[in-house]
CSV table of C-alpha atoms in Angstrom, one decimal:
chain,number,residue,atom,x,y,z
A,739,MET,CA,84.8,58.0,134.5
A,740,LYS,CA,82.0,56.7,135.9
A,741,ARG,CA,79.2,56.1,133.5
A,742,VAL,CA,75.4,57.6,133.9
A,743,ILE,CA,73.2,54.0,133.7
A,744,LYS,CA,69.7,55.2,133.2
A,745,PRO,CA,67.0,52.5,133.5
A,746,ALA,CA,65.4,51.0,130.5
A,747,LYS,CA,61.9,48.9,129.2
A,748,THR,CA,62.1,45.7,128.3
A,749,ASN,CA,59.0,43.7,126.5
A,750,LEU,CA,60.7,40.6,126.8
A,751,ASP,CA,59.0,38.0,129.1
A,752,PRO,CA,61.2,37.5,131.9
A,753,LEU,CA,61.9,33.9,131.0
A,754,SER,CA,63.3,35.0,127.3
A,755,ALA,CA,64.7,38.1,129.7
A,756,LEU,CA,66.5,35.9,131.8
A,757,LYS,CA,68.4,34.0,128.5
A,758,ASP,CA,68.8,36.9,127.0
A,759,SER,CA,70.2,38.6,129.9
A,760,GLN,CA,72.7,35.2,131.2
A,761,GLY,CA,73.6,35.3,127.7
A,762,LYS,CA,74.7,38.8,127.1
A,763,LEU,CA,76.8,38.5,130.6
A,764,MET,CA,78.3,35.7,129.1
A,765,GLN,CA,79.4,37.0,125.7
A,766,ALA,CA,81.0,40.1,127.9
A,767,GLU,CA,82.3,38.0,129.9
A,768,ASN,CA,84.5,36.4,127.2
A,769,LEU,CA,85.0,40.1,125.6
A,770,ARG,CA,86.9,40.6,129.0
A,771,LEU,CA,89.0,37.6,128.9
A,772,LYS,CA,89.8,38.3,125.3
A,773,GLY,CA,91.0,42.0,126.5
A,774,ASP,CA,88.1,44.1,124.3
A,775,PHE,CA,86.9,45.9,127.6
A,776,ASN,CA,85.3,48.6,126.0
A,777,ALA,CA,82.5,46.5,124.3
A,778,ALA,CA,82.8,44.1,127.3
A,779,GLU,CA,81.9,47.1,129.3
A,780,ASP,CA,79.4,48.6,127.1
A,781,ILE,CA,77.2,45.2,127.2
A,782,CYS,CA,77.2,45.6,130.7
A,783,VAL,CA,76.2,49.2,131.0
A,784,ARG,CA,73.4,48.2,128.6
A,785,LEU,CA,72.4,45.3,131.0
A,786,LEU,CA,72.0,47.9,134.1
A,787,ARG,CA,69.5,49.6,131.9
A,788,HIS,CA,67.4,47.0,132.6
A,789,TYR,CA,68.3,45.6,135.4
A,790,PRO,CA,69.7,47.6,137.5
A,791,GLU,CA,70.8,45.4,140.5
A,792,PHE,CA,72.0,42.8,138.0
A,793,ALA,CA,75.0,41.2,140.4
A,794,GLY,CA,76.3,39.3,137.2
A,795,ALA,CA,76.7,42.5,135.7
A,796,LEU,CA,77.7,44.4,138.3
A,797,HIS,CA,80.3,41.7,139.0
A,798,THR,CA,82.3,41.8,135.5
A,799,LEU,CA,81.8,45.8,135.5
A,800,GLY,CA,84.0,45.7,138.5
A,801,ILE,CA,86.5,44.1,136.8
A,802,ILE,CA,86.8,45.4,134.1
A,803,CYS,CA,86.9,49.0,136.0
A,804,GLY,CA,89.6,47.2,138.2
A,805,GLN,CA,91.7,46.2,135.0
A,806,LEU,CA,91.4,49.7,133.3
A,807,GLY,CA,92.9,50.8,136.8
A,808,ARG,CA,89.2,52.6,137.5
A,809,THR,CA,89.5,51.7,141.1
A,810,ARG,CA,86.9,53.7,142.5
A,811,ASP,CA,84.5,52.4,140.1
A,812,ALA,CA,86.0,49.0,140.5
A,813,ILE,CA,84.9,49.3,144.5
A,814,GLY,CA,81.4,50.8,143.8
A,815,TYR,CA,80.6,48.4,141.0
A,816,LEU,CA,81.9,45.4,142.9
A,817,THR,CA,80.3,46.4,146.7
A,818,ARG,CA,76.9,47.1,144.4
A,819,ALA,CA,77.5,43.5,142.9
A,820,SER,CA,77.6,41.9,147.0
A,821,ALA,CA,75.2,44.1,148.0
A,822,ALA,CA,72.7,42.6,145.1
A,823,ASN,CA,74.1,39.2,145.6
A,824,PRO,CA,75.7,38.8,149.4
A,825,ARG,CA,77.2,34.9,148.5
A,826,SER,CA,79.3,36.5,145.3
A,827,TRP,CA,81.7,38.0,148.4
A,828,THR,CA,83.1,34.7,149.1
A,829,ILE,CA,81.4,32.2,145.9
A,830,PRO,CA,82.6,33.0,142.8
A,831,GLU,CA,80.0,34.3,140.4
A,832,PRO,CA,79.2,31.3,137.4
A,833,HIS,CA,80.1,33.3,134.7
A,834,SER,CA,83.8,34.9,135.9
A,835,ARG,CA,84.8,32.1,138.3
A,836,THR,CA,86.0,35.2,140.6
A,837,SER,CA,84.8,35.7,143.6
A,838,THR,CA,84.3,39.8,145.2
A,839,LEU,CA,86.9,39.3,147.8
A,840,MET,CA,89.3,37.6,145.4
A,841,TRP,CA,89.1,40.8,143.0
A,842,VAL,CA,89.6,43.3,146.4
A,843,ASP,CA,92.6,41.5,146.4
A,844,GLU,CA,93.8,42.7,143.0
A,845,LEU,CA,92.9,46.2,143.6
A,846,GLU,CA,96.0,48.5,145.1
A,847,PRO,CA,95.8,48.4,148.9
A,848,ALA,CA,93.4,51.6,149.2
A,849,ALA,CA,90.7,49.7,147.7
A,850,ARG,CA,91.4,47.2,150.0
A,851,MET,CA,91.4,49.0,153.3
A,852,HIS,CA,87.7,50.8,151.9
A,853,TRP,CA,86.1,47.5,152.2
A,854,ARG,CA,88.2,45.5,155.1
A,855,PRO,CA,88.4,47.7,158.0
A,856,GLN,CA,85.4,45.9,160.2
A,857,TRP,CA,87.6,42.4,159.3
A,858,ARG,CA,91.0,43.7,161.2
């Protein structure tokens, strides 16, 4: 079930906020790699409340949804990640070393058809 993410306010200065968000994203990615999908998802959702277009958090959340079999949610988050950072379509995200295109190939064939009709 897709979560509704409501924006939140932050009191950090921009540089501190950037460092903090990158650290939290790395924490989420490490949790995902260890299989703690719920904790990783919670971190990504919190990041997206503060930064709704944070491509890294969208990307990681899309991967988590894909790994949990929530293909429709995965498509939505990975699509938003690619819109926020078009390079992420083919160039791996630094925090996860995977591109959106790599994850499309991991999803079921119906999901791939959603993304690639224009490439055929």
